[in-house]
Amino acid sequence: MALSVSPAFVVIEPQTAVAVSLERGDVLHVGTTQGAQVADVALFARDDLRDSLSPGRTMDYNERLIPQIGDILFSHRSTPLATIVADSVGVHDLLLTPCSEAMFARRGELRHPSCHATISAALARYGLGPDDVIATFNAFMDVRVEGNRIVLYPPPNAPDGVVSLRAEVPLIAGISACSSELTNGGRCKPVRYAVSAGSVYPKSDA
Ligand SMILES: [Zn+2]
């Protein structure tokens, strides 16, 4: 399903991240530009920042590995944080953690930029730090379970792809253009994001 309106997107340059504050009902659109690029999304309940995205609960409650339109992203406390309301790509990951400086160091790549570092830095103005960035919704990341192995495939070649998340509570979100060349088909590219105001949130759910 594609977006029916075109929100004003802001580009997130390669190997960088941004942080945004969302009201309940706002929709966060996260998109590719050239395709074949992952965007990691960290989510925190703004009213208590200790309550953050739990990939495990999200996969458990939705009964699938890859969330799809209508699925809810849950927190560690089982708080519904956001609902996927549109998605033109359909390839995402909840299994892997954001790439980090330590992860690159394990491969011998010292002081490599990482989603963990860029998202942590972007979230600093909301009082969040590196120890808070534990898990992310990895938009457009193609991770498959093959037997007992986790196999990483290049992100789909989907230029102008968008996945849209409606905030179910006030949120702080960190969004990165993933810093890993290996994850992104050999070259890190920009991503983009936009926020639509939440006036369309169903009042019956209030
Ligand atoms: Zn990354």
Short mmCIF file of C-alpha atoms and ligand atoms in Angstrom, two decimals:
data_model
loop_
_atom_site.label_atom_id
_atom_site.label_comp_id
_atom_site.label_asym_id
_atom_site.label_seq_id
_atom_site.Cartn_x
_atom_site.Cartn_y
_atom_site.Cartn_z
CA MET A 1 0.00 0.00 0.00
CA ALA A 2 1.41 3.38 -0.97
CA LEU A 3 0.82 6.74 0.63
CA SER A 4 -2.21 8.65 -0.56
CA VAL A 5 -0.54 11.98 0.19
CA SER A 6 3.08 13.08 -0.16
CA PRO A 7 4.37 14.51 3.10
CA ALA A 8 7.36 16.88 3.07
CA PHE A 9 10.37 14.65 3.47
CA VAL A 10 13.69 15.64 5.05
CA VAL A 11 16.83 13.84 3.89
CA ILE A 12 18.98 12.03 6.46
CA GLU A 13 22.48 12.06 5.00
CA PRO A 14 24.48 8.82 4.77
CA GLN A 15 25.81 7.53 8.12
CA THR A 16 23.87 10.13 10.13
CA ALA A 17 20.72 10.13 12.26
CA VAL A 18 17.99 12.46 13.50
CA ALA A 19 15.66 12.46 16.49
CA VAL A 20 12.04 13.67 16.51
CA SER A 21 9.25 14.05 19.05
CA LEU A 22 5.82 12.76 18.03
CA GLU A 23 2.39 13.38 19.50
CA ARG A 24 -0.09 10.53 19.77
CA GLY A 25 -1.62 10.07 16.33
CA ASP A 26 1.26 11.65 14.44
CA VAL A 27 2.55 9.51 11.59
CA LEU A 28 6.29 9.06 11.11
CA HIS A 29 7.15 8.24 7.50
CA VAL A 30 10.57 6.67 6.95
CA GLY A 31 11.73 6.24 3.39
CA THR A 32 14.49 5.31 1.04
CA THR A 33 15.83 7.68 -1.58
CA GLN A 34 17.85 5.54 -3.98
CA GLY A 35 16.75 2.21 -2.51
CA ALA A 36 18.94 -0.58 -1.15
CA GLN A 37 19.40 1.24 2.15
CA VAL A 38 18.37 0.42 5.70
CA ALA A 39 16.94 2.96 8.17
CA ASP A 40 17.05 1.99 11.84
CA VAL A 41 14.24 3.39 14.01
CA ALA A 42 14.50 3.57 17.82
CA LEU A 43 11.26 4.30 19.70
CA PHE A 44 10.74 5.54 23.27
CA ALA A 45 7.52 6.36 25.12
CA ARG A 46 7.98 10.07 25.79
CA ASP A 47 6.15 9.96 29.12
CA ASP A 48 8.69 7.44 30.47
CA LEU A 49 11.75 7.06 28.30
CA ARG A 50 12.65 3.78 30.00
CA ASP A 51 9.73 2.24 28.09
CA SER A 52 11.22 1.52 24.64
CA LEU A 53 10.74 -0.74 21.66
CA SER A 54 10.89 -4.47 22.31
CA PRO A 55 11.48 -6.44 19.11
CA GLY A 56 10.84 -9.67 21.02
CA ARG A 57 7.40 -8.66 22.26
CA THR A 58 6.57 -7.18 18.86
CA MET A 59 7.35 -10.43 17.04
CA ASP A 60 5.60 -12.44 19.76
CA TYR A 61 2.35 -10.46 19.81
CA ASN A 62 2.12 -10.12 16.02
CA GLU A 63 3.07 -13.78 15.60
CA ARG A 64 5.53 -13.05 12.78
CA LEU A 65 9.12 -12.04 12.21
CA ILE A 66 8.43 -9.17 9.83
CA PRO A 67 5.74 -6.72 10.93
CA GLN A 68 3.29 -5.66 8.25
CA ILE A 69 0.52 -3.11 7.77
CA GLY A 70 -1.79 -3.13 10.79
CA ASP A 71 0.82 -4.61 13.12
CA ILE A 72 1.77 -2.80 16.32
CA LEU A 73 5.30 -2.20 17.57
CA PHE A 74 5.29 -2.91 21.32
CA SER A 75 7.54 -1.86 24.18
CA HIS A 76 9.20 -3.91 26.90
CA ARG A 77 6.18 -3.09 29.10
CA SER A 78 3.84 -4.22 26.30
CA THR A 79 2.82 -0.64 25.58
CA PRO A 80 1.58 -0.26 22.00
CA LEU A 81 4.07 2.33 20.74
CA ALA A 82 3.24 2.60 17.04
CA THR A 83 1.17 0.97 14.32
CA ILE A 84 2.37 0.36 10.77
CA VAL A 85 -0.27 2.17 8.74
CA ALA A 86 1.36 2.13 5.28
CA ASP A 87 4.26 0.25 3.75
CA SER A 88 5.35 0.19 0.12
CA VAL A 89 8.35 -2.11 0.71
CA GLY A 90 7.34 -4.87 3.14
CA VAL A 91 10.91 -5.92 4.00
CA HIS A 92 12.01 -5.04 7.55
CA ASP A 93 13.86 -6.62 10.44
CA LEU A 94 13.41 -6.95 14.18
CA LEU A 95 15.99 -9.67 14.83
CA LEU A 96 19.22 -7.68 14.74
CA THR A 97 20.41 -4.83 16.90
CA PRO A 98 21.60 -1.51 15.44
CA CYS A 99 25.14 -1.67 14.07
CA SER A 100 27.60 -0.35 16.65
CA GLU A 101 31.21 0.72 16.96
CA ALA A 102 31.86 -2.45 18.95
CA MET A 103 30.29 -4.59 16.22
CA PHE A 104 32.57 -3.06 13.59
CA ALA A 105 35.56 -3.45 15.90
CA ARG A 106 34.85 -7.18 16.09
CA ARG A 107 35.40 -7.22 12.32
CA GLY A 108 38.61 -5.23 12.65
CA GLU A 109 37.06 -1.96 11.47
CA LEU A 110 38.02 0.47 14.21
CA ARG A 111 36.13 3.71 14.84
CA HIS A 112 33.61 2.97 12.11
CA PRO A 113 30.43 5.12 12.13
CA SER A 114 27.41 3.19 13.39
CA CYS A 115 23.67 3.47 13.86
CA HIS A 116 24.18 3.02 17.60
CA ALA A 117 26.47 6.06 17.75
CA THR A 118 24.54 8.31 15.36
CA ILE A 119 21.15 7.55 16.94
CA SER A 120 22.57 7.97 20.45
CA ALA A 121 24.04 11.34 19.52
CA ALA A 122 20.78 12.49 17.91
CA LEU A 123 18.78 11.43 20.99
CA ALA A 124 21.07 13.26 23.43
CA ARG A 125 18.86 16.37 23.36
CA TYR A 126 16.04 14.25 24.81
CA GLY A 127 18.24 12.99 27.62
CA LEU A 128 18.89 9.60 26.03
CA GLY A 129 22.33 8.08 25.62
CA PRO A 130 24.19 5.06 24.25
CA ASP A 131 22.92 2.70 26.96
CA ASP A 132 19.34 3.55 26.00
CA VAL A 133 19.71 2.57 22.34
CA ILE A 134 19.28 -1.17 22.72
CA ALA A 135 16.95 -2.20 19.92
CA THR A 136 15.61 -0.79 16.69
CA PHE A 137 13.00 -1.47 14.03
CA ASN A 138 15.26 -1.94 11.02
CA ALA A 139 13.27 -0.61 8.08
CA PHE A 140 14.11 -2.12 4.68
CA MET A 141 16.61 -4.59 6.20
CA ASP A 142 16.41 -8.09 4.67
CA VAL A 143 17.32 -10.63 7.33
CA ARG A 144 16.21 -14.22 6.85
CA VAL A 145 16.22 -17.27 9.09
CA GLU A 146 17.54 -20.26 7.15
CA GLY A 147 17.57 -23.32 9.35
CA ASN A 148 19.43 -22.20 12.46
CA ARG A 149 21.29 -19.47 10.62
CA ILE A 150 20.58 -15.77 10.29
CA VAL A 151 21.42 -14.62 6.76
CA LEU A 152 21.69 -10.99 5.72
CA TYR A 153 20.60 -10.06 2.21
CA PRO A 154 21.00 -6.64 0.55
CA PRO A 155 18.05 -4.32 1.15
CA PRO A 156 15.46 -4.41 -1.63
CA ASN A 157 16.10 -2.12 -4.56
CA ALA A 158 13.09 0.05 -3.74
CA PRO A 159 13.78 3.74 -4.48
CA ASP A 160 11.23 6.05 -2.85
CA GLY A 161 10.00 3.26 -0.59
CA VAL A 162 8.17 4.37 2.55
CA VAL A 163 7.00 2.72 5.75
CA SER A 164 4.66 4.79 7.94
CA LEU A 165 4.32 4.42 11.71
CA ARG A 166 1.43 6.01 13.63
CA ALA A 167 2.33 6.93 17.20
CA GLU A 168 -0.03 5.27 19.68
CA VAL A 169 1.46 7.24 22.57
CA PRO A 170 3.67 10.35 22.57
CA LEU A 171 7.03 9.16 21.28
CA ILE A 172 10.65 10.09 20.89
CA ALA A 173 12.07 8.48 17.76
CA GLY A 174 15.63 8.19 16.51
CA ILE A 175 16.08 7.44 12.81
CA SER A 176 19.37 6.58 11.13
CA ALA A 177 20.66 6.08 7.62
CA CYS A 178 22.47 2.85 8.43
CA SER A 179 26.25 3.21 8.53
CA SER A 180 27.20 -0.32 7.46
CA GLU A 181 28.46 -0.69 3.90
CA LEU A 182 28.07 -4.46 4.22
CA THR A 183 24.39 -4.17 5.16
CA ASN A 184 23.59 -1.72 2.39
CA GLY A 185 24.85 -3.35 -0.77
CA GLY A 186 28.39 -1.95 -0.51
CA ARG A 187 27.57 1.76 -0.25
CA CYS A 188 25.84 3.86 2.41
CA LYS A 189 23.07 6.05 0.99
CA PRO A 190 20.71 8.68 2.41
CA VAL A 191 17.25 7.94 3.75
CA ARG A 192 14.42 10.39 4.44
CA TYR A 193 11.67 11.01 6.94
CA ALA A 194 8.55 13.10 7.40
CA VAL A 195 5.97 13.61 10.14
CA SER A 196 2.26 14.05 9.41
CA ALA A 197 0.25 15.72 12.15
CA GLY A 198 -2.16 13.38 13.84
CA SER A 199 -5.50 15.11 13.29
CA VAL A 200 -6.79 11.98 11.55
CA TYR A 201 -6.43 9.79 14.66
CA PRO A 202 -9.77 8.05 15.26
CA LYS A 203 -11.47 9.86 18.13
CA SER A 204 -13.26 6.67 19.14
CA ASP A 205 -9.92 5.26 20.25
CA ALA A 206 -9.17 8.21 22.49
ZN ZN B 1 23.31 0.38 10.95
#
